[in-house]
Amino acid sequence: MAALVRVTPTGTSTWMSMTPMETESQELGCRHAVGQVVIMGLGMGWAAANAALRPEVTRVTVIEKDPEVIEFVRQSAVFAQLPSEVAARITVLNDDAFTYIPDQPADTLMADIWLPLFGADRDEEVRRMHANTGGRRVYFWGQEMVIAHRARLAGLPLDTATVAQLVADMRLPLIGPGERPDYPELIQTAAARWLKPANTPQPA
Ligand SMILES: C[S@@+](CC[C@H](N)C(=O)[O-])C[C@H]1O[C@@H](n2cnc3c(N)ncnc32)[C@H](O)[C@@H]1O
């Protein structure tokens, strides 16, 4: 299986792999990306390639802060395997997700710059990015875990009304509730597998 793993003297960090969890957890964002897309975090380029494959997407700008990751994707020729007109839509910039400002506001912002799937305050980080990029639609990696975690903490059922309220509280135009009527059930299924009970340490 292909994987992007950084090996250091103190351990390893898996940034991306072709496990079902890694791809399924980005699928919704890729499937609903439109127009000018800004993607935070290159990784293996999977999300960028899949967003660019959509005819509704005109441009994909990927922001990656690690030059070695950019070089890895260049050498592995991921985008060269796409149809040439699709590859031509993708631009990779060496920049920081928290400071990058596009020339014109994005239509879709997708953010995936984290190692663990769950981050309790991740929406705050995404609001910082969104303030810089704009984006009529936003999808961030692990958003379902944040929603499920907050529902659990509040003792609320994961139903349509709870999800709508928790998403509204995030003040981000999230892809998910409007696109998938079964989004609460999808969150439930994913959280049962990947989110530990509230108030216990979450998996890295
Ligand atoms: C989980 S991987 C992205 C995987 C990617 N979505 C894919 O489909 O292959 C996260 C990437 O974000 C990058 N990254 C981490 N912090 C960043 C930041 N502040 N700005 C830009 N890139 C960042 C990492 O170097 C890594 O390449």
PDB file of C-alpha atoms and ligand atoms in Angstrom:
ATOM      1  CA  MET A   1       0.000   0.000   0.000  1.00  0.00           C
ATOM      2  CA  ALA A   2       1.256   3.457  -0.849  1.00  0.00           C
ATOM      3  CA  ALA A   3       1.845   5.681   2.176  1.00  0.00           C
ATOM      4  CA  LEU A   4       3.580   8.955   2.977  1.00  0.00           C
ATOM      5  CA  VAL A   5       5.511   8.370   6.178  1.00  0.00           C
ATOM      6  CA  ARG A   6       8.105  10.647   7.734  1.00  0.00           C
ATOM      7  CA  VAL A   7      10.738   8.705   9.649  1.00  0.00           C
ATOM      8  CA  THR A   8      12.706  10.552  12.307  1.00  0.00           C
ATOM      9  CA  PRO A   9      15.062   9.324  15.066  1.00  0.00           C
ATOM     10  CA  THR A  10      12.179   9.707  17.538  1.00  0.00           C
ATOM     11  CA  GLY A  11       9.448   7.950  15.574  1.00  0.00           C
ATOM     12  CA  THR A  12       7.307   7.918  12.441  1.00  0.00           C
ATOM     13  CA  SER A  13       4.443  10.142  11.282  1.00  0.00           C
ATOM     14  CA  THR A  14       2.014   8.848   8.679  1.00  0.00           C
ATOM     15  CA  TRP A  15       0.749  11.865   6.736  1.00  0.00           C
ATOM     16  CA  MET A  16      -1.290   9.910   4.244  1.00  0.00           C
ATOM     17  CA  SER A  17      -1.924   6.386   3.045  1.00  0.00           C
ATOM     18  CA  MET A  18      -4.352   4.543   0.826  1.00  0.00           C
ATOM     19  CA  THR A  19      -6.293   3.023   3.729  1.00  0.00           C
ATOM     20  CA  PRO A  20     -10.088   3.260   3.374  1.00  0.00           C
ATOM     21  CA  MET A  21     -10.187   5.589   6.404  1.00  0.00           C
ATOM     22  CA  GLU A  22      -7.857   8.106   4.749  1.00  0.00           C
ATOM     23  CA  THR A  23      -9.687   8.177   1.450  1.00  0.00           C
ATOM     24  CA  GLU A  24     -13.274   7.861   2.734  1.00  0.00           C
ATOM     25  CA  SER A  25     -12.666  10.660   5.243  1.00  0.00           C
ATOM     26  CA  GLN A  26     -11.859  13.057   2.371  1.00  0.00           C
ATOM     27  CA  GLU A  27     -14.339  11.768  -0.161  1.00  0.00           C
ATOM     28  CA  LEU A  28     -17.227  14.082   0.674  1.00  0.00           C
ATOM     29  CA  GLY A  29     -15.091  17.191   0.180  1.00  0.00           C
ATOM     30  CA  CYS A  30     -13.695  15.925  -3.098  1.00  0.00           C
ATOM     31  CA  ARG A  31     -17.126  14.921  -4.404  1.00  0.00           C
ATOM     32  CA  HIS A  32     -18.622  18.367  -3.824  1.00  0.00           C
ATOM     33  CA  ALA A  33     -15.711  20.644  -4.692  1.00  0.00           C
ATOM     34  CA  VAL A  34     -16.571  23.298  -7.284  1.00  0.00           C
ATOM     35  CA  GLY A  35     -14.923  26.218  -9.048  1.00  0.00           C
ATOM     36  CA  GLN A  36     -11.674  27.580  -7.634  1.00  0.00           C
ATOM     37  CA  VAL A  37     -10.545  25.101  -4.999  1.00  0.00           C
ATOM     38  CA  VAL A  38      -7.922  25.755  -2.341  1.00  0.00           C
ATOM     39  CA  ILE A  39      -6.564  22.641  -0.632  1.00  0.00           C
ATOM     40  CA  MET A  40      -4.486  23.013   2.510  1.00  0.00           C
ATOM     41  CA  GLY A  41      -1.978  20.159   2.761  1.00  0.00           C
ATOM     42  CA  LEU A  42      -0.602  18.236  -0.232  1.00  0.00           C
ATOM     43  CA  GLY A  43       0.251  14.876   1.352  1.00  0.00           C
ATOM     44  CA  MET A  44       0.190  12.338  -1.466  1.00  0.00           C
ATOM     45  CA  GLY A  45      -1.923  14.605  -3.646  1.00  0.00           C
ATOM     46  CA  TRP A  46      -4.942  12.292  -3.411  1.00  0.00           C
ATOM     47  CA  ALA A  47      -7.481  14.974  -2.539  1.00  0.00           C
ATOM     48  CA  ALA A  48      -6.014  17.377  -5.094  1.00  0.00           C
ATOM     49  CA  ALA A  49      -6.180  14.798  -7.884  1.00  0.00           C
ATOM     50  CA  ASN A  50      -9.731  13.761  -7.037  1.00  0.00           C
ATOM     51  CA  ALA A  51     -10.990  17.331  -6.760  1.00  0.00           C
ATOM     52  CA  ALA A  52      -9.320  18.263 -10.048  1.00  0.00           C
ATOM     53  CA  LEU A  53     -10.982  15.319 -11.796  1.00  0.00           C
ATOM     54  CA  ARG A  54     -14.379  16.940 -11.294  1.00  0.00           C
ATOM     55  CA  PRO A  55     -15.585  18.883 -14.364  1.00  0.00           C
ATOM     56  CA  GLU A  56     -17.182  21.397 -11.949  1.00  0.00           C
ATOM     57  CA  VAL A  57     -13.694  22.316 -10.692  1.00  0.00           C
ATOM     58  CA  THR A  58     -11.826  24.953 -12.666  1.00  0.00           C
ATOM     59  CA  ARG A  59      -8.623  25.277 -10.635  1.00  0.00           C
ATOM     60  CA  VAL A  60      -6.990  23.522  -7.683  1.00  0.00           C
ATOM     61  CA  THR A  61      -4.376  25.388  -5.678  1.00  0.00           C
ATOM     62  CA  VAL A  62      -2.610  23.260  -3.096  1.00  0.00           C
ATOM     63  CA  ILE A  63      -0.801  24.892  -0.188  1.00  0.00           C
ATOM     64  CA  GLU A  64       1.990  22.794   1.317  1.00  0.00           C
ATOM     65  CA  LYS A  65       4.543  24.026   3.803  1.00  0.00           C
ATOM     66  CA  ASP A  66       7.012  21.133   3.525  1.00  0.00           C
ATOM     67  CA  PRO A  67       9.256  21.337   0.430  1.00  0.00           C
ATOM     68  CA  GLU A  68      10.180  17.670   0.838  1.00  0.00           C
ATOM     69  CA  VAL A  69       6.535  16.649   0.469  1.00  0.00           C
ATOM     70  CA  ILE A  70       6.277  18.781  -2.666  1.00  0.00           C
ATOM     71  CA  GLU A  71       9.404  17.139  -4.065  1.00  0.00           C
ATOM     72  CA  PHE A  72       8.079  13.675  -3.162  1.00  0.00           C
ATOM     73  CA  VAL A  73       4.873  14.271  -5.116  1.00  0.00           C
ATOM     74  CA  ARG A  74       6.847  15.702  -8.029  1.00  0.00           C
ATOM     75  CA  GLN A  75       9.152  12.664  -8.157  1.00  0.00           C
ATOM     76  CA  SER A  76       6.301  10.189  -7.808  1.00  0.00           C
ATOM     77  CA  ALA A  77       4.596  11.901 -10.764  1.00  0.00           C
ATOM     78  CA  VAL A  78       1.141  11.562  -9.211  1.00  0.00           C
ATOM     79  CA  PHE A  79      -0.378  14.360 -11.231  1.00  0.00           C
ATOM     80  CA  ALA A  80       1.388  13.322 -14.444  1.00  0.00           C
ATOM     81  CA  GLN A  81      -0.794  10.189 -14.364  1.00  0.00           C
ATOM     82  CA  LEU A  82      -3.942  12.290 -14.686  1.00  0.00           C
ATOM     83  CA  PRO A  83      -5.398  13.351 -18.029  1.00  0.00           C
ATOM     84  CA  SER A  84      -3.308  16.337 -19.112  1.00  0.00           C
ATOM     85  CA  GLU A  85      -6.214  18.801 -18.928  1.00  0.00           C
ATOM     86  CA  VAL A  86      -6.893  17.684 -15.338  1.00  0.00           C
ATOM     87  CA  ALA A  87      -3.246  17.920 -14.288  1.00  0.00           C
ATOM     88  CA  ALA A  88      -3.118  21.401 -15.818  1.00  0.00           C
ATOM     89  CA  ARG A  89      -5.710  22.566 -13.287  1.00  0.00           C
ATOM     90  CA  ILE A  90      -3.428  21.802 -10.313  1.00  0.00           C
ATOM     91  CA  THR A  91      -0.884  24.240  -8.871  1.00  0.00           C
ATOM     92  CA  VAL A  92       1.174  23.429  -5.785  1.00  0.00           C
ATOM     93  CA  LEU A  93       2.537  26.324  -3.738  1.00  0.00           C
ATOM     94  CA  ASN A  94       5.073  26.147  -0.922  1.00  0.00           C
ATOM     95  CA  ASP A  95       3.241  28.236   1.666  1.00  0.00           C
ATOM     96  CA  ASP A  96       1.572  28.073   5.054  1.00  0.00           C
ATOM     97  CA  ALA A  97      -2.099  27.171   5.403  1.00  0.00           C
ATOM     98  CA  PHE A  98      -2.597  29.800   8.093  1.00  0.00           C
ATOM     99  CA  THR A  99      -1.204  32.738   6.140  1.00  0.00           C
ATOM    100  CA  TYR A 100      -1.893  31.969   2.461  1.00  0.00           C
ATOM    101  CA  ILE A 101      -4.193  34.488   0.776  1.00  0.00           C
ATOM    102  CA  PRO A 102      -5.326  33.743  -2.820  1.00  0.00           C
ATOM    103  CA  ASP A 103      -5.570  36.441  -5.500  1.00  0.00           C
ATOM    104  CA  GLN A 104      -9.311  35.883  -5.625  1.00  0.00           C
ATOM    105  CA  PRO A 105     -11.598  34.233  -3.080  1.00  0.00           C
ATOM    106  CA  ALA A 106     -11.895  30.474  -3.315  1.00  0.00           C
ATOM    107  CA  ASP A 107     -15.160  28.754  -4.115  1.00  0.00           C
ATOM    108  CA  THR A 108     -14.211  25.672  -2.123  1.00  0.00           C
ATOM    109  CA  LEU A 109     -11.769  25.361   0.765  1.00  0.00           C
ATOM    110  CA  MET A 110     -10.560  21.906   1.766  1.00  0.00           C
ATOM    111  CA  ALA A 111      -8.229  21.608   4.737  1.00  0.00           C
ATOM    112  CA  ASP A 112      -6.208  18.573   5.761  1.00  0.00           C
ATOM    113  CA  ILE A 113      -2.993  19.524   7.542  1.00  0.00           C
ATOM    114  CA  TRP A 114      -3.262  17.330  10.663  1.00  0.00           C
ATOM    115  CA  LEU A 115      -1.897  13.973  11.770  1.00  0.00           C
ATOM    116  CA  PRO A 116      -4.755  12.808  14.032  1.00  0.00           C
ATOM    117  CA  LEU A 117      -8.285  12.518  12.643  1.00  0.00           C
ATOM    118  CA  PHE A 118      -9.780  14.251  15.679  1.00  0.00           C
ATOM    119  CA  GLY A 119      -8.919  17.735  16.878  1.00  0.00           C
ATOM    120  CA  ALA A 120     -11.295  19.311  19.388  1.00  0.00           C
ATOM    121  CA  ASP A 121     -10.700  22.918  18.269  1.00  0.00           C
ATOM    122  CA  ARG A 122      -9.962  22.233  14.630  1.00  0.00           C
ATOM    123  CA  ASP A 123     -12.831  24.416  13.417  1.00  0.00           C
ATOM    124  CA  GLU A 124     -11.099  27.426  14.981  1.00  0.00           C
ATOM    125  CA  GLU A 125      -8.020  26.741  12.834  1.00  0.00           C
ATOM    126  CA  VAL A 126     -10.200  26.331   9.754  1.00  0.00           C
ATOM    127  CA  ARG A 127     -11.970  29.637  10.475  1.00  0.00           C
ATOM    128  CA  ARG A 128      -8.530  31.299  10.385  1.00  0.00           C
ATOM    129  CA  MET A 129      -7.850  29.767   6.969  1.00  0.00           C
ATOM    130  CA  HIS A 130     -11.351  30.593   5.725  1.00  0.00           C
ATOM    131  CA  ALA A 131     -10.947  34.233   6.735  1.00  0.00           C
ATOM    132  CA  ASN A 132      -7.936  34.386   4.380  1.00  0.00           C
ATOM    133  CA  THR A 133      -9.193  32.292   1.474  1.00  0.00           C
ATOM    134  CA  GLY A 134     -12.935  32.766   1.475  1.00  0.00           C
ATOM    135  CA  GLY A 135     -14.837  29.756   0.242  1.00  0.00           C
ATOM    136  CA  ARG A 136     -18.551  29.324  -0.329  1.00  0.00           C
ATOM    137  CA  ARG A 137     -18.069  25.695   0.670  1.00  0.00           C
ATOM    138  CA  VAL A 138     -15.657  24.246   3.221  1.00  0.00           C
ATOM    139  CA  TYR A 139     -14.652  20.725   4.107  1.00  0.00           C
ATOM    140  CA  PHE A 140     -12.051  19.910   6.713  1.00  0.00           C
ATOM    141  CA  TRP A 141     -10.572  16.572   7.622  1.00  0.00           C
ATOM    142  CA  GLY A 142     -12.144  15.173  10.753  1.00  0.00           C
ATOM    143  CA  GLN A 143     -15.107  17.575  10.824  1.00  0.00           C
ATOM    144  CA  GLU A 144     -17.401  14.616  11.540  1.00  0.00           C
ATOM    145  CA  MET A 145     -15.357  13.775  14.640  1.00  0.00           C
ATOM    146  CA  VAL A 146     -15.707  17.341  15.946  1.00  0.00           C
ATOM    147  CA  ILE A 147     -19.472  17.254  15.418  1.00  0.00           C
ATOM    148  CA  ALA A 148     -19.816  13.848  17.092  1.00  0.00           C
ATOM    149  CA  HIS A 149     -17.585  14.867  19.994  1.00  0.00           C
ATOM    150  CA  ARG A 150     -19.613  18.010  20.683  1.00  0.00           C
ATOM    151  CA  ALA A 151     -22.889  16.130  20.453  1.00  0.00           C
ATOM    152  CA  ARG A 152     -21.604  13.613  22.972  1.00  0.00           C
ATOM    153  CA  LEU A 153     -20.363  16.291  25.358  1.00  0.00           C
ATOM    154  CA  ALA A 154     -23.758  18.016  25.200  1.00  0.00           C
ATOM    155  CA  GLY A 155     -25.619  14.720  25.581  1.00  0.00           C
ATOM    156  CA  LEU A 156     -27.442  15.315  22.293  1.00  0.00           C
ATOM    157  CA  PRO A 157     -28.522  12.663  19.780  1.00  0.00           C
ATOM    158  CA  LEU A 158     -26.799  12.741  16.414  1.00  0.00           C
ATOM    159  CA  ASP A 159     -29.840  13.715  14.389  1.00  0.00           C
ATOM    160  CA  THR A 160     -30.493  16.281  11.679  1.00  0.00           C
ATOM    161  CA  ALA A 161     -31.373  19.089  14.103  1.00  0.00           C
ATOM    162  CA  THR A 162     -28.313  18.551  16.318  1.00  0.00           C
ATOM    163  CA  VAL A 163     -25.950  18.356  13.370  1.00  0.00           C
ATOM    164  CA  ALA A 164     -27.467  21.523  11.841  1.00  0.00           C
ATOM    165  CA  GLN A 165     -27.043  23.399  15.123  1.00  0.00           C
ATOM    166  CA  LEU A 166     -23.475  22.224  15.735  1.00  0.00           C
ATOM    167  CA  VAL A 167     -22.493  23.083  12.165  1.00  0.00           C
ATOM    168  CA  ALA A 168     -24.108  26.530  12.489  1.00  0.00           C
ATOM    169  CA  ASP A 169     -22.121  27.056  15.698  1.00  0.00           C
ATOM    170  CA  MET A 170     -18.911  26.426  13.759  1.00  0.00           C
ATOM    171  CA  ARG A 171     -19.600  29.450  11.542  1.00  0.00           C
ATOM    172  CA  LEU A 172     -18.257  27.607   8.501  1.00  0.00           C
ATOM    173  CA  PRO A 173     -20.277  26.747   5.358  1.00  0.00           C
ATOM    174  CA  LEU A 174     -19.530  23.060   5.706  1.00  0.00           C
ATOM    175  CA  ILE A 175     -20.059  20.533   2.966  1.00  0.00           C
ATOM    176  CA  GLY A 176     -22.063  17.661   4.408  1.00  0.00           C
ATOM    177  CA  PRO A 177     -25.459  18.461   5.906  1.00  0.00           C
ATOM    178  CA  GLY A 178     -26.852  19.970   2.698  1.00  0.00           C
ATOM    179  CA  GLU A 179     -25.362  17.375   0.395  1.00  0.00           C
ATOM    180  CA  ARG A 180     -26.147  14.211   2.329  1.00  0.00           C
ATOM    181  CA  PRO A 181     -29.540  13.743   3.999  1.00  0.00           C
ATOM    182  CA  ASP A 182     -27.954  10.764   5.784  1.00  0.00           C
ATOM    183  CA  TYR A 183     -25.062  12.879   7.117  1.00  0.00           C
ATOM    184  CA  PRO A 184     -25.994  12.312  10.802  1.00  0.00           C
ATOM    185  CA  GLU A 185     -25.909   8.542  10.230  1.00  0.00           C
ATOM    186  CA  LEU A 186     -22.593   8.828   8.389  1.00  0.00           C
ATOM    187  CA  ILE A 187     -21.161  10.779  11.323  1.00  0.00           C
ATOM    188  CA  GLN A 188     -22.517   8.183  13.739  1.00  0.00           C
ATOM    189  CA  THR A 189     -20.914   5.334  11.822  1.00  0.00           C
ATOM    190  CA  ALA A 190     -17.558   7.089  11.507  1.00  0.00           C
ATOM    191  CA  ALA A 191     -17.524   8.201  15.157  1.00  0.00           C
ATOM    192  CA  ALA A 192     -18.363   4.715  16.409  1.00  0.00           C
ATOM    193  CA  ARG A 193     -15.230   3.522  14.684  1.00  0.00           C
ATOM    194  CA  TRP A 194     -12.808   6.407  15.108  1.00  0.00           C
ATOM    195  CA  LEU A 195     -13.857   8.556  18.063  1.00  0.00           C
ATOM    196  CA  LYS A 196     -13.215   7.353  21.582  1.00  0.00           C
ATOM    197  CA  PRO A 197     -15.814   8.111  24.261  1.00  0.00           C
ATOM    198  CA  ALA A 198     -15.898  11.769  25.330  1.00  0.00           C
ATOM    199  CA  ASN A 199     -13.405  12.731  28.033  1.00  0.00           C
ATOM    200  CA  THR A 200     -10.948   9.958  27.172  1.00  0.00           C
ATOM    201  CA  PRO A 201      -7.717  10.554  25.255  1.00  0.00           C
ATOM    202  CA  GLN A 202      -8.377  10.448  21.523  1.00  0.00           C
ATOM    203  CA  PRO A 203      -6.293   8.275  19.169  1.00  0.00           C
ATOM    204  CA  ALA A 204      -3.422  10.000  17.406  1.00  0.00           C
TER     205      ALA A 204
HETATM  206  C1  LIG B   1      -2.593  14.547   6.040  1.00  0.00           C
HETATM  207  S1  LIG B   1      -1.510  15.244   4.861  1.00  0.00           S
HETATM  208  C2  LIG B   1      -2.586  15.685   3.521  1.00  0.00           C
HETATM  209  C3  LIG B   1      -3.075  14.511   2.742  1.00  0.00           C
HETATM  210  C4  LIG B   1      -3.805  14.940   1.484  1.00  0.00           C
HETATM  211  N1  LIG B   1      -5.128  15.459   1.792  1.00  0.00           N
HETATM  212  C5  LIG B   1      -3.918  13.823   0.480  1.00  0.00           C
HETATM  213  O1  LIG B   1      -5.044  13.573   0.002  1.00  0.00           O
HETATM  214  O2  LIG B   1      -2.927  13.184   0.120  1.00  0.00           O
HETATM  215  C6  LIG B   1      -1.161  16.788   5.580  1.00  0.00           C
HETATM  216  C7  LIG B   1      -0.178  17.647   4.804  1.00  0.00           C
HETATM  217  O3  LIG B   1      -0.265  18.966   5.334  1.00  0.00           O
HETATM  218  C8  LIG B   1       1.028  19.532   5.392  1.00  0.00           C
HETATM  219  N2  LIG B   1       0.982  20.617   6.364  1.00  0.00           N
HETATM  220  C9  LIG B   1       1.013  20.525   7.723  1.00  0.00           C
HETATM  221  N3  LIG B   1       0.914  21.748   8.271  1.00  0.00           N
HETATM  222  C10 LIG B   1       0.785  22.643   7.237  1.00  0.00           C
HETATM  223  C11 LIG B   1       0.625  24.054   7.160  1.00  0.00           C
HETATM  224  N4  LIG B   1       0.571  24.813   8.265  1.00  0.00           N
HETATM  225  N5  LIG B   1       0.535  24.617   5.945  1.00  0.00           N
HETATM  226  C12 LIG B   1       0.582  23.852   4.812  1.00  0.00           C
HETATM  227  N6  LIG B   1       0.750  22.517   4.830  1.00  0.00           N
HETATM  228  C13 LIG B   1       0.834  21.909   6.019  1.00  0.00           C
HETATM  229  C14 LIG B   1       1.915  18.336   5.744  1.00  0.00           C
HETATM  230  O4  LIG B   1       3.261  18.588   5.415  1.00  0.00           O
HETATM  231  C15 LIG B   1       1.269  17.218   4.931  1.00  0.00           C
HETATM  232  O5  LIG B   1       1.835  17.139   3.642  1.00  0.00           O
END
